[in-house]
XYZ file of N, CA and C in Angstrom:
867
model
N 5.651 -56.429 5.175
C 4.860 -55.229 5.441
C 5.135 -54.688 6.839
N 5.280 -55.614 7.813
C 5.547 -55.179 9.180
C 6.886 -54.461 9.258
N 7.903 -54.992 8.554
C 9.217 -54.352 8.553
C 9.138 -52.972 7.920
N 8.350 -52.883 6.840
C 8.185 -51.591 6.162
C 7.523 -50.582 7.080
N 6.483 -51.028 7.814
C 5.782 -50.132 8.727
C 6.706 -49.714 9.867
N 7.519 -50.668 10.386
C 8.436 -50.346 11.472
C 9.448 -49.287 11.046
N 9.961 -49.432 9.807
C 10.924 -48.454 9.308
C 10.275 -47.083 9.187
N 9.026 -47.042 8.705
C 8.321 -45.772 8.550
C 8.080 -45.110 9.900
N 7.791 -45.924 10.907
C 7.534 -45.378 12.237
C 8.805 -44.763 12.831
N 9.962 -45.365 12.490
C 11.217 -44.832 13.019
C 11.670 -43.585 12.254
N 11.158 -43.401 11.045
C 11.521 -42.258 10.215
C 10.327 -41.320 10.161
N 10.291 -40.386 11.053
C 9.177 -39.444 11.112
C 9.618 -38.092 10.573
N 8.758 -37.479 9.804
C 9.052 -36.179 9.208
C 8.102 -35.134 9.746
N 8.625 -33.925 9.926
C 7.799 -32.760 10.230
C 7.763 -31.901 8.978
N 6.562 -31.569 8.532
C 6.394 -30.716 7.360
C 5.811 -29.381 7.815
N 6.572 -28.326 7.631
C 6.100 -26.976 7.924
C 5.717 -26.337 6.592
N 4.468 -25.941 6.480
C 3.945 -25.474 5.202
C 3.197 -26.578 4.477
N 2.752 -27.576 5.236
C 2.107 -28.743 4.649
C 0.744 -28.495 4.058
N 0.167 -27.319 4.293
C -1.107 -26.987 3.656
C -0.887 -26.121 2.422
N 0.359 -25.816 2.115
C 0.670 -24.981 0.964
C 0.854 -25.793 -0.300
N 1.295 -25.114 -1.353
C 1.369 -25.707 -2.683
C 2.351 -26.876 -2.727
N 3.617 -26.616 -2.408
C 4.632 -27.666 -2.434
C 4.500 -28.577 -1.218
N 4.257 -27.992 -0.060
C 4.143 -28.783 1.165
C 3.044 -29.819 1.104
N 1.935 -29.459 0.466
C 0.835 -30.415 0.329
C 1.254 -31.645 -0.456
N 2.047 -31.431 -1.492
C 2.552 -32.561 -2.278
C 3.555 -33.386 -1.472
N 4.363 -32.722 -0.630
C 5.299 -33.473 0.218
C 4.530 -34.408 1.140
N 3.482 -33.888 1.781
C 2.659 -34.716 2.664
C 2.068 -35.882 1.880
N 1.544 -35.603 0.701
C 0.928 -36.648 -0.132
C 1.925 -37.754 -0.462
N 3.148 -37.373 -0.815
C 4.135 -38.381 -1.192
C 4.685 -39.131 0.027
N 4.740 -38.488 1.179
C 5.127 -39.210 2.392
C 4.095 -40.279 2.733
N 2.821 -39.952 2.571
C 1.769 -40.924 2.833
C 1.858 -42.115 1.879
N 2.310 -41.847 0.673
C 2.423 -42.928 -0.318
C 3.473 -43.970 0.074
N 4.466 -43.557 0.866
C 5.500 -44.510 1.299
C 5.280 -44.942 2.748
N 4.024 -44.821 3.188
C 3.611 -45.301 4.511
C 4.268 -44.554 5.662
N 4.668 -43.321 5.424
C 5.082 -42.468 6.544
C 3.867 -41.757 7.104
N 3.872 -41.545 8.399
C 2.817 -40.758 9.035
C 3.455 -39.434 9.467
N 3.353 -38.402 8.652
C 4.069 -37.157 8.937
C 3.401 -36.308 10.014
N 4.236 -35.551 10.713
C 3.745 -34.459 11.546
C 3.628 -33.237 10.632
N 2.548 -32.488 10.765
C 2.368 -31.304 9.926
C 1.925 -30.139 10.794
N 2.651 -29.034 10.682
C 2.309 -27.823 11.434
C 1.319 -26.994 10.641
N 0.260 -26.547 11.307
C -0.747 -25.712 10.656
C -1.225 -24.641 11.624
N -1.563 -23.490 11.083
C -2.110 -22.419 11.919
C -3.592 -22.617 12.196
N -4.201 -23.595 11.525
C -5.611 -23.897 11.761
C -5.758 -25.373 12.122
N -6.836 -25.701 12.790
C -7.080 -27.079 13.187
C -7.530 -27.880 11.965
N -6.880 -29.010 11.721
C -7.198 -29.844 10.561
C -7.229 -31.309 10.962
N -7.822 -32.112 10.100
C -7.863 -33.560 10.335
C -7.748 -34.272 8.993
N -6.708 -35.112 8.865
C -6.486 -35.872 7.643
C -6.026 -37.273 8.032
N -6.633 -38.310 7.456
C -6.194 -39.677 7.781
C -4.710 -39.862 7.495
N -3.992 -40.444 8.458
C -2.577 -40.730 8.274
C -1.645 -39.593 8.604
N -2.191 -38.445 9.006
C -1.376 -37.260 9.314
C -1.599 -36.840 10.758
N -0.512 -36.539 11.467
C -0.616 -35.985 12.814
C -0.457 -34.469 12.711
N -1.555 -33.765 12.891
C -1.550 -32.312 12.755
C -1.203 -31.646 14.090
N -0.427 -30.575 14.005
C -0.080 -29.780 15.185
C -0.463 -28.330 14.913
N -1.208 -27.780 15.836
C -1.650 -26.402 15.698
C -0.575 -25.472 16.246
N -0.124 -24.530 15.421
C 0.907 -23.604 15.873
C 1.309 -22.654 14.773
N 2.259 -21.784 15.092
C 2.665 -20.727 14.169
C 4.169 -20.499 14.305
N 4.881 -20.447 13.191
C 6.325 -20.186 13.229
C 6.644 -18.838 13.869
N 5.699 -17.914 13.818
C 5.931 -16.605 14.415
C 5.907 -16.656 15.942
N 5.470 -17.800 16.486
C 5.440 -17.996 17.940
C 6.208 -19.275 18.272
N 7.515 -19.269 18.044
C 8.301 -20.509 18.187
C 8.307 -21.094 19.578
N 8.144 -20.273 20.605
C 8.173 -20.795 21.977
C 7.008 -21.734 22.257
N 5.958 -21.653 21.440
C 4.780 -22.502 21.665
C 4.844 -23.812 20.884
N 5.898 -23.994 20.083
C 5.990 -25.178 19.234
C 6.577 -26.362 20.001
N 5.827 -27.443 20.035
C 6.288 -28.655 20.711
C 5.880 -29.862 19.873
N 6.863 -30.713 19.553
C 6.605 -31.888 18.714
C 7.264 -33.114 19.339
N 6.723 -34.297 19.055
C 7.458 -35.525 19.389
C 8.727 -35.567 18.536
N 9.670 -36.451 18.847
C 10.906 -36.539 18.052
C 10.613 -36.822 16.581
N 11.347 -36.168 15.708
C 11.245 -36.419 14.271
C 12.653 -36.402 13.694
N 12.821 -37.105 12.573
C 14.159 -37.277 12.004
C 14.457 -36.319 10.857
N 13.401 -35.851 10.173
C 13.588 -34.986 9.004
C 12.617 -33.817 9.084
N 13.125 -32.630 8.783
C 12.291 -31.436 8.748
C 12.243 -30.914 7.320
N 11.025 -30.779 6.796
C 10.809 -30.134 5.509
C 10.109 -28.808 5.765
N 10.619 -27.717 5.214
C 9.958 -26.425 5.374
C 9.758 -25.776 4.017
N 8.494 -25.609 3.644
C 8.152 -24.884 2.427
C 7.553 -23.524 2.759
N 7.453 -23.224 4.044
C 6.935 -21.934 4.490
C 8.052 -20.898 4.428
N 7.792 -19.728 4.962
C 8.728 -18.605 4.918
C 10.046 -18.977 5.593
N 11.132 -19.015 4.817
C 12.442 -19.382 5.370
C 12.917 -18.366 6.393
N 12.463 -17.123 6.268
C 12.848 -16.086 7.234
C 12.271 -16.423 8.603
N 11.013 -16.852 8.638
C 10.402 -17.248 9.905
C 11.060 -18.511 10.446
N 11.398 -19.436 9.553
C 12.048 -20.669 10.012
C 13.386 -20.367 10.668
N 14.148 -19.441 10.094
C 15.461 -19.113 10.659
C 15.325 -18.658 12.106
N 14.254 -17.941 12.406
C 14.028 -17.478 13.779
C 13.569 -18.605 14.693
N 12.782 -19.541 14.141
C 12.179 -20.599 14.961
C 13.039 -21.850 15.072
N 13.991 -22.024 14.175
C 14.732 -23.287 14.088
C 15.379 -23.728 15.399
N 15.975 -22.833 16.197
C 16.574 -23.286 17.463
C 15.599 -24.028 18.369
N 14.293 -23.757 18.237
C 13.287 -24.436 19.060
C 12.889 -25.784 18.481
N 13.331 -26.099 17.268
C 12.881 -27.306 16.589
C 13.891 -28.445 16.617
N 15.117 -28.163 17.011
C 16.120 -29.228 17.064
C 15.757 -30.246 18.142
N 15.992 -31.515 17.838
C 15.808 -32.575 18.818
C 16.858 -33.647 18.530
N 17.159 -34.514 19.483
C 18.240 -35.488 19.298
C 18.052 -36.425 18.113
N 16.812 -36.615 17.654
C 16.551 -37.518 16.532
C 16.750 -36.848 15.171
N 16.758 -35.527 15.150
C 16.790 -34.806 13.873
C 18.123 -34.996 13.157
N 18.028 -35.441 11.888
C 19.231 -35.688 11.081
C 19.310 -34.790 9.846
N 18.156 -34.446 9.280
C 18.157 -33.682 8.026
C 17.135 -32.559 8.066
N 17.514 -31.425 7.475
C 16.626 -30.271 7.314
C 16.657 -29.880 5.842
N 15.486 -29.855 5.211
C 15.366 -29.448 3.806
C 14.452 -28.230 3.751
N 14.985 -27.131 3.254
C 14.280 -25.848 3.301
C 14.157 -25.274 1.897
N 12.988 -24.731 1.605
C 12.783 -24.041 0.337
C 13.034 -22.551 0.497
N 13.871 -22.034 -0.375
C 14.110 -20.602 -0.469
C 13.633 -20.172 -1.863
N 14.427 -19.418 -2.599
C 14.002 -18.968 -3.924
C 15.202 -18.522 -4.740
N 15.142 -18.732 -6.049
C 16.184 -18.202 -6.920
C 16.142 -16.680 -6.968
N 15.121 -16.084 -6.367
C 15.040 -14.618 -6.305
C 16.227 -14.015 -5.561
N 16.855 -14.790 -4.667
C 18.025 -14.261 -3.955
C 19.154 -13.959 -4.925
N 19.062 -14.520 -6.129
C 20.053 -14.255 -7.168
C 19.499 -13.273 -8.205
N 18.275 -13.532 -8.683
C 17.747 -12.765 -9.808
C 17.271 -11.365 -9.444
N 16.927 -11.143 -8.181
C 16.368 -9.838 -7.808
C 17.323 -8.984 -6.979
N 18.588 -9.345 -6.948
C 19.540 -8.558 -6.152
C 19.642 -7.117 -6.641
N 19.457 -6.909 -7.956
C 19.589 -5.565 -8.516
C 18.244 -4.949 -8.874
N 17.156 -5.460 -8.283
C 15.838 -4.918 -8.587
C 15.739 -3.436 -8.235
N 14.962 -2.712 -9.023
C 14.772 -1.281 -8.758
C 13.709 -1.023 -7.713
N 13.032 -2.077 -7.258
C 11.981 -1.935 -6.248
C 12.598 -2.134 -4.864
N 12.581 -1.102 -4.050
C 13.253 -1.143 -2.744
C 12.718 -2.255 -1.849
N 11.399 -2.451 -1.858
C 10.811 -3.487 -1.003
C 11.315 -4.869 -1.394
N 11.516 -5.097 -2.693
C 12.045 -6.389 -3.145
C 13.491 -6.558 -2.690
N 14.293 -5.497 -2.795
C 15.691 -5.591 -2.355
C 15.770 -5.914 -0.871
N 14.916 -5.296 -0.088
C 14.915 -5.546 1.355
C 14.527 -6.989 1.662
N 13.501 -7.470 0.962
C 13.052 -8.843 1.199
C 14.130 -9.847 0.812
N 14.794 -9.615 -0.313
C 15.839 -10.523 -0.773
C 17.007 -10.543 0.209
N 17.351 -9.389 0.754
C 18.411 -9.332 1.758
C 18.068 -10.156 2.990
N 16.838 -10.076 3.423
C 16.396 -10.839 4.590
C 16.371 -12.337 4.305
N 15.985 -12.705 3.075
C 15.946 -14.114 2.715
C 17.352 -14.702 2.651
N 18.279 -13.962 2.066
C 19.667 -14.439 1.991
C 20.258 -14.600 3.390
N 19.943 -13.663 4.282
C 20.410 -13.764 5.663
C 19.799 -14.985 6.360
N 18.518 -15.264 6.070
C 17.859 -16.429 6.663
C 18.524 -17.723 6.209
N 18.887 -17.790 4.936
C 19.588 -18.977 4.440
C 20.877 -19.212 5.234
N 21.632 -18.149 5.435
C 22.901 -18.279 6.163
C 22.670 -18.732 7.599
N 21.649 -18.181 8.252
C 21.386 -18.536 9.648
C 20.904 -19.979 9.780
N 20.097 -20.442 8.823
C 19.629 -21.832 8.846
C 20.806 -22.786 8.707
N 21.680 -22.508 7.759
C 22.853 -23.368 7.546
C 23.740 -23.384 8.784
N 23.989 -22.222 9.371
C 24.868 -22.138 10.539
C 24.270 -22.871 11.737
N 22.960 -22.716 11.951
C 22.315 -23.381 13.091
C 22.360 -24.895 12.938
N 22.110 -25.386 11.734
C 22.159 -26.831 11.494
C 23.564 -27.381 11.732
N 24.552 -26.678 11.216
C 25.922 -27.157 11.381
C 26.337 -27.139 12.850
N 25.849 -26.152 13.607
C 26.165 -26.093 15.025
C 25.565 -27.271 15.792
N 24.466 -27.835 15.272
C 23.804 -28.976 15.920
C 24.118 -30.298 15.212
N 25.068 -30.274 14.281
C 25.463 -31.475 13.540
C 24.282 -32.104 12.805
N 23.476 -31.236 12.197
C 22.320 -31.662 11.408
C 22.574 -31.286 9.947
N 22.412 -32.240 9.050
C 22.627 -31.957 7.638
C 21.521 -31.079 7.076
N 21.890 -30.072 6.307
C 20.903 -29.162 5.719
C 21.014 -29.176 4.198
N 19.890 -28.888 3.554
C 19.845 -28.688 2.113
C 18.883 -27.541 1.853
N 19.328 -26.545 1.120
C 18.466 -25.408 0.785
C 18.187 -25.447 -0.706
N 16.895 -25.496 -1.037
C 16.436 -25.609 -2.412
C 15.884 -24.279 -2.896
N 16.330 -23.861 -4.065
C 15.889 -22.587 -4.639
C 15.149 -22.853 -5.948
N 13.841 -22.967 -5.894
C 13.079 -23.199 -7.126
C 12.971 -21.934 -7.973
N 12.648 -22.146 -9.245
C 12.387 -21.024 -10.133
C 10.897 -20.694 -10.063
N 10.254 -20.513 -11.182
C 8.850 -20.087 -11.243
C 7.938 -21.277 -10.941
N 7.352 -21.307 -9.737
C 6.555 -22.462 -9.302
C 5.131 -22.362 -9.836
N 4.605 -23.497 -10.308
C 3.209 -23.503 -10.741
C 2.546 -24.826 -10.389
N 1.241 -24.775 -10.305
C 0.364 -25.945 -10.202
C -0.986 -25.424 -10.657
N -1.428 -25.856 -11.806
C -2.571 -25.269 -12.480
C -3.759 -25.001 -11.543
N -4.194 -23.737 -11.533
C -5.344 -23.334 -10.741
C -5.051 -23.019 -9.296
N -3.772 -23.180 -8.860
C -3.484 -23.041 -7.435
C -2.323 -22.104 -7.113
N -1.426 -21.867 -8.075
C -0.214 -21.114 -7.763
C -0.428 -19.611 -7.890
N 0.589 -18.847 -7.495
C 0.511 -17.387 -7.558
C 1.400 -16.818 -8.665
N 1.881 -17.668 -9.555
C 2.732 -17.222 -10.661
C 2.051 -17.385 -12.007
N 1.796 -18.617 -12.392
C 1.215 -18.922 -13.698
C -0.306 -18.775 -13.695
N -0.961 -19.232 -12.649
C -2.425 -19.183 -12.601
C -2.979 -17.757 -12.710
N -2.416 -16.758 -11.996
C -2.923 -15.386 -12.190
C -2.788 -14.910 -13.635
N -1.709 -15.311 -14.311
C -1.555 -14.952 -15.724
C -2.650 -15.608 -16.561
N -2.986 -16.846 -16.235
C -4.046 -17.535 -16.981
C -5.390 -16.841 -16.789
N -5.611 -16.310 -15.594
C -6.882 -15.622 -15.336
C -6.960 -14.301 -16.096
N -5.831 -13.611 -16.178
C -5.801 -12.378 -16.961
C -6.057 -12.661 -18.439
N -5.430 -13.709 -18.944
C -5.610 -14.076 -20.347
C -7.057 -14.460 -20.612
N -7.630 -15.243 -19.710
C -9.027 -15.653 -19.890
C -9.959 -14.439 -19.854
N -9.609 -13.474 -19.008
C -10.473 -12.300 -18.853
C -10.383 -11.350 -20.039
N -9.132 -11.066 -20.499
C -8.956 -10.046 -21.530
C -8.733 -10.615 -22.928
N -8.323 -11.876 -23.000
C -8.131 -12.478 -24.300
C -6.806 -12.167 -24.957
N -5.955 -11.399 -24.280
C -4.628 -11.081 -24.808
C -3.674 -10.862 -23.652
N -2.374 -10.725 -23.977
C -1.375 -10.486 -22.937
C -0.335 -9.509 -23.455
N -0.118 -8.398 -22.748
C 0.963 -7.478 -23.131
C 2.315 -8.037 -22.701
N 3.306 -7.910 -23.560
C 4.647 -8.412 -23.288
C 5.641 -7.274 -23.471
N 6.367 -6.950 -22.431
C 7.301 -5.833 -22.474
C 8.509 -6.206 -23.332
N 8.769 -5.383 -24.348
C 9.921 -5.612 -25.212
C 9.891 -6.932 -25.959
N 8.713 -7.491 -26.145
C 8.608 -8.786 -26.812
C 8.878 -9.968 -25.910
N 9.261 -9.702 -24.663
C 9.459 -10.733 -23.636
C 10.366 -11.873 -24.087
N 11.630 -11.559 -24.444
C 12.548 -12.622 -24.864
C 13.247 -13.331 -23.706
N 13.100 -12.803 -22.481
C 13.804 -13.369 -21.336
C 13.480 -14.836 -21.116
N 14.493 -15.635 -20.831
C 14.319 -17.075 -20.666
C 13.802 -17.434 -19.278
N 12.930 -18.437 -19.234
C 12.343 -18.905 -17.982
C 12.370 -20.430 -17.934
N 12.228 -20.962 -16.690
C 12.218 -22.410 -16.463
C 11.144 -22.756 -15.435
N 9.863 -22.611 -15.784
C 8.802 -22.887 -14.809
C 8.859 -24.322 -14.308
N 8.582 -24.490 -13.000
C 8.721 -25.803 -12.370
C 7.441 -26.159 -11.621
N 6.986 -27.390 -11.802
C 5.744 -27.823 -11.164
C 5.967 -28.107 -9.688
N 4.972 -27.749 -8.869
C 5.079 -27.912 -7.418
C 5.270 -29.366 -7.010
N 4.641 -30.284 -7.710
C 4.807 -31.698 -7.340
C 6.231 -32.174 -7.609
N 6.841 -31.693 -8.683
C 8.232 -32.055 -8.950
C 9.141 -31.562 -7.828
N 8.840 -30.389 -7.293
C 9.632 -29.852 -6.184
C 9.492 -30.735 -4.944
N 8.287 -31.229 -4.692
C 8.078 -32.124 -3.547
C 8.871 -33.409 -3.718
N 8.827 -33.970 -4.920
C 9.580 -35.195 -5.196
C 11.072 -34.930 -5.029
N 11.529 -33.768 -5.500
C 12.934 -33.408 -5.358
C 13.347 -33.236 -3.910
N 12.477 -32.646 -3.100
C 12.789 -32.447 -1.684
C 12.961 -33.776 -0.967
N 12.079 -34.726 -1.246
C 12.180 -36.048 -0.623
C 13.453 -36.763 -1.062
N 13.801 -36.615 -2.340
C 15.026 -37.250 -2.834
C 16.257 -36.611 -2.206
N 16.248 -35.285 -2.076
C 17.384 -34.585 -1.466
C 17.561 -35.002 -0.015
N 16.446 -35.202 0.698
C 16.513 -35.561 2.114
C 17.169 -36.914 2.332
N 17.089 -37.785 1.348
C 17.669 -39.128 1.500
C 19.020 -39.266 0.804
N 19.542 -38.164 0.274
C 20.810 -38.217 -0.446
C 21.949 -37.651 0.406
N 22.962 -38.462 0.642
C 24.131 -37.973 1.384
C 24.881 -36.919 0.573
N 24.831 -37.032 -0.746
C 25.539 -36.075 -1.598
C 24.949 -34.674 -1.503
N 23.692 -34.572 -1.038
C 23.016 -33.278 -0.980
C 23.178 -32.575 0.370
N 23.916 -33.177 1.277
C 24.064 -32.592 2.618
C 24.888 -31.312 2.550
N 24.370 -30.286 3.229
C 25.048 -28.989 3.382
C 25.339 -28.314 2.041
N 24.321 -28.313 1.176
C 24.471 -27.687 -0.133
C 23.227 -26.884 -0.517
N 23.456 -25.909 -1.396
C 22.385 -25.142 -2.026
C 22.150 -25.720 -3.427
N 20.888 -25.736 -3.852
C 20.572 -26.186 -5.210
C 19.534 -25.271 -5.841
N 19.759 -24.920 -7.093
C 18.706 -24.299 -7.899
C 17.870 -25.429 -8.489
N 16.547 -25.243 -8.509
C 15.658 -26.263 -9.060
C 14.805 -25.662 -10.171
N 15.348 -25.606 -11.391
C 14.561 -25.127 -12.526
C 13.663 -26.232 -13.068
N 12.714 -25.829 -13.904
C 11.823 -26.798 -14.520
C 12.509 -27.585 -15.617
N 11.732 -28.410 -16.307
C 12.288 -29.361 -17.252
C 12.674 -28.800 -18.600
N 12.332 -27.554 -18.873
C 12.768 -26.954 -20.125
C 12.931 -25.452 -19.966
N 13.752 -24.900 -20.846
C 14.017 -23.463 -20.848
C 13.329 -22.858 -22.063
N 12.516 -21.829 -21.840
C 11.792 -21.212 -22.932
C 11.663 -19.707 -22.693
N 11.503 -18.960 -23.784
C 11.339 -17.520 -23.671
C 10.042 -17.202 -22.932
N 10.045 -16.092 -22.210
C 8.839 -15.664 -21.503
C 7.654 -15.641 -22.463
N 7.899 -15.169 -23.681
C 6.836 -15.104 -24.689
C 6.256 -16.491 -24.963
N 7.124 -17.493 -25.114
C 6.650 -18.845 -25.361
C 5.949 -19.411 -24.129
N 6.445 -19.071 -22.931
C 5.778 -19.510 -21.705
C 4.337 -19.013 -21.685
N 4.142 -17.741 -22.037
C 2.787 -17.191 -22.099
C 1.988 -17.908 -23.182
N 2.637 -18.197 -24.308
C 1.957 -18.921 -25.370
C 1.464 -20.276 -24.906
N 2.261 -20.963 -24.093
C 1.845 -22.273 -23.569
C 0.622 -22.126 -22.649
N 0.541 -20.996 -21.953
C -0.635 -20.763 -21.106
C -1.878 -20.599 -21.976
N -1.766 -19.839 -23.071
C -2.873 -19.744 -24.027
C -3.269 -21.144 -24.503
N -2.274 -21.960 -24.841
C -2.555 -23.317 -25.320
C -3.286 -24.132 -24.262
N -2.844 -23.997 -23.006
C -3.464 -24.741 -21.919
C -4.888 -24.311 -21.639
N -5.208 -23.086 -22.035
C -6.573 -22.570 -21.900
C -7.414 -22.869 -23.138
N -6.765 -23.449 -24.144
C -7.397 -23.710 -25.440
C -7.916 -22.407 -26.053
N -7.050 -21.396 -26.018
C -7.359 -20.097 -26.600
C -6.281 -19.740 -27.624
N -6.635 -18.970 -28.655
C -5.618 -18.553 -29.636
C -4.613 -17.615 -28.978
N -3.355 -17.753 -29.390
C -2.304 -16.906 -28.827
C -2.468 -15.461 -29.330
N -2.702 -14.541 -28.395
C -2.814 -13.123 -28.735
C -1.922 -12.346 -27.763
N -0.757 -11.963 -28.255
C 0.219 -11.262 -27.428
C 0.622 -9.960 -28.107
N 0.730 -8.892 -27.331
C 1.051 -7.567 -27.846
C 2.363 -7.103 -27.235
N 3.338 -6.801 -28.067
C 4.629 -6.311 -27.569
C 4.524 -4.832 -27.215
N 4.956 -4.492 -26.002
C 4.902 -3.118 -25.507
C 6.329 -2.630 -25.270
N 6.748 -1.495 -25.865
C 8.099 -0.981 -25.622
C 8.303 -0.685 -24.136
N 9.506 -0.930 -23.602
C 9.763 -0.682 -22.173
C 9.418 0.744 -21.750
N 9.719 1.728 -22.605
C 9.420 3.125 -22.254
C 7.924 3.345 -22.107
N 7.141 2.708 -22.974
C 5.685 2.851 -22.890
C 5.149 2.136 -21.655
N 5.745 0.977 -21.335
C 5.337 0.247 -20.126
C 5.538 1.117 -18.890
N 6.695 1.753 -18.807
C 6.972 2.605 -17.649
C 6.010 3.784 -17.594
N 5.810 4.414 -18.736
C 4.964 5.602 -18.776
C 3.505 5.278 -18.466
N 3.082 4.106 -18.923
C 1.675 3.760 -18.741
C 1.407 2.825 -17.588
N 2.372 2.691 -16.685
C 2.228 1.679 -15.647
C 1.052 1.958 -14.703
N 0.765 3.218 -14.428
C -0.350 3.519 -13.527
C -1.658 2.959 -14.066
N -1.803 2.994 -15.389
C -2.998 2.413 -15.998
C -2.904 0.894 -15.980
N -1.716 0.384 -16.335
C -1.523 -1.069 -16.398
C -1.750 -1.717 -15.045
N -1.384 -1.024 -13.982
C -1.511 -1.608 -12.649
C -2.966 -1.913 -12.309
N -3.876 -1.119 -12.840
C -5.296 -1.384 -12.583
C -5.749 -2.675 -13.260
N -5.128 -2.985 -14.394
C -5.473 -4.213 -15.097
C -4.779 -5.426 -14.499
N -3.607 -5.190 -13.896
C -2.806 -6.293 -13.376
C -2.491 -6.053 -11.898
N -3.442 -6.347 -11.022
C -3.245 -6.117 -9.587
C -2.021 -6.867 -9.066
N -1.262 -6.190 -8.207
C -0.086 -6.814 -7.621
C 1.162 -6.667 -8.452
N 1.032 -6.116 -9.647
C 2.204 -5.953 -10.519
C 2.984 -4.713 -10.110
N 4.256 -4.672 -10.519
C 5.050 -3.461 -10.380
C 5.866 -3.274 -11.654
N 6.503 -2.126 -11.785
C 7.246 -1.811 -13.003
C 8.295 -2.878 -13.289
N 9.000 -3.297 -12.243
C 10.102 -4.243 -12.426
C 9.626 -5.585 -12.980
N 8.415 -6.002 -12.635
C 7.907 -7.286 -13.132
C 7.850 -7.299 -14.649
N 7.387 -6.197 -15.222
C 7.318 -6.124 -16.672
C 8.693 -6.068 -17.304
N 9.582 -5.277 -16.747
C 10.931 -5.137 -17.290
C 11.665 -6.474 -17.251
N 11.400 -7.275 -16.209
C 12.079 -8.575 -16.094
C 11.665 -9.562 -17.182
N 10.584 -9.263 -17.929
C 10.219 -10.136 -19.044
C 11.335 -10.192 -20.088
N 12.195 -9.190 -20.111
C 13.272 -9.140 -21.097
C 14.564 -9.759 -20.572
N 14.583 -10.123 -19.291
C 15.804 -10.601 -18.653
C 15.799 -12.120 -18.539
N 16.926 -12.745 -18.873
C 17.050 -14.190 -18.689
C 17.139 -14.526 -17.205
N 16.368 -15.532 -16.790
C 16.424 -16.025 -15.410
C 16.509 -17.544 -15.478
N 17.714 -18.020 -15.756
C 17.911 -19.452 -15.931
C 18.981 -19.964 -14.979
N 18.864 -21.254 -14.655
C 19.748 -21.855 -13.671
C 20.140 -23.260 -14.093
N 21.257 -23.708 -13.580
C 21.821 -25.001 -13.931
C 21.245 -26.094 -13.034
N 20.601 -27.065 -13.631
C 20.012 -28.161 -12.857
C 20.967 -29.329 -12.677
N 22.149 -29.265 -13.305
C 23.063 -30.414 -13.287
C 23.451 -30.870 -11.876
N 23.782 -29.958 -10.942
C 24.131 -30.434 -9.592
C 23.004 -31.215 -8.922
N 21.759 -30.738 -9.074
C 20.633 -31.447 -8.467
C 20.389 -32.782 -9.161
N 20.559 -32.814 -10.465
C 20.396 -34.064 -11.208
C 21.450 -35.077 -10.767
N 22.669 -34.611 -10.606
C 23.773 -35.492 -10.197
C 23.590 -36.009 -8.777
N 23.171 -35.136 -7.855
C 23.182 -35.508 -6.439
C 21.914 -36.188 -5.956
N 20.762 -35.893 -6.579
C 19.545 -36.584 -6.119
C 18.531 -36.837 -7.231
N 19.014 -36.920 -8.459
C 18.159 -37.382 -9.551
C 17.070 -36.434 -9.984
N 17.314 -35.136 -9.880
C 16.312 -34.128 -10.260
C 15.902 -34.323 -11.722
N 14.592 -34.501 -11.957
C 14.102 -34.781 -13.309
C 12.693 -34.230 -13.482
N 12.546 -32.900 -13.548
C 11.217 -32.286 -13.614
C 10.570 -32.387 -14.997
N 9.280 -32.184 -15.029
C 8.511 -32.267 -16.273
C 8.680 -31.005 -17.138
N 8.335 -31.114 -18.403
C 8.318 -29.951 -19.309
C 7.097 -29.094 -18.972
N 7.097 -27.874 -19.504
C 6.014 -26.934 -19.177
C 4.906 -27.031 -20.225
N 3.855 -27.758 -19.861
C 2.670 -27.885 -20.709
C 1.433 -27.830 -19.820
N 1.128 -26.651 -19.251
C 0.012 -26.556 -18.291
C -1.330 -26.787 -18.963
N -2.256 -27.348 -18.186
C -3.615 -27.556 -18.655
C -4.575 -26.937 -17.645
N -5.489 -26.114 -18.130
C -6.430 -25.432 -17.259
C -7.849 -25.869 -17.591
N -8.675 -26.032 -16.545
C -10.074 -26.419 -16.743
C -10.870 -25.263 -17.335
């Protein structure tokens, strides 16, 4: 036990985004292996076994940490790219950063704000990789697909609330587009595995969920998880566009492109991640209280 504790003390991790969906699971799993992680938060917190640091990536000059060997970032990769030069230290060996498969799937989006954001994210990925290589630090950039954690995420949970409220779900063009929803805890497990894998150094990985299913079936699984009968209405794309001003009132935060993308396949190959660090996510069977 003493040897195990000594090894954990020498292997310290900094988790940026540790109060978020995936980051929270990373902290939880680090604690399970007797690591005492450093966690950056914009608010003052106290958790047994965790060393909390108050700060903000938007103010990198104020960030000061004891030496750490691994950096996990589930927060905004764009902000990390700006702050990363302030985070390097002689002990740092690995950087694992979460980005998004949106850098691939939304390149041709008709929404200008989305195109701008994707351009900035892709640039951030390049800057993170270049900065790490300049400091001889191994990097891994993970691009998850549709992230969920029942009752907590901003992808699947809002859909469940709409279904619970209205009892049905409109699907543009029958929603045949393929999806691979991935659980946040699986992403945390994958990040920890990638950080300890030499094969994953200086590589990008897509991290899809454990099964590929049509958007329509994904929505059906949400109905099942709510223990409600599946009630889905197919809406022609032309009608969706024409009636979007009305639809937007029912679906806050939606835009025209979100509905149109229900018809588009958004799938990715998990084989490289499986080969290099044992990626093995669960199937999509959400359960809601």
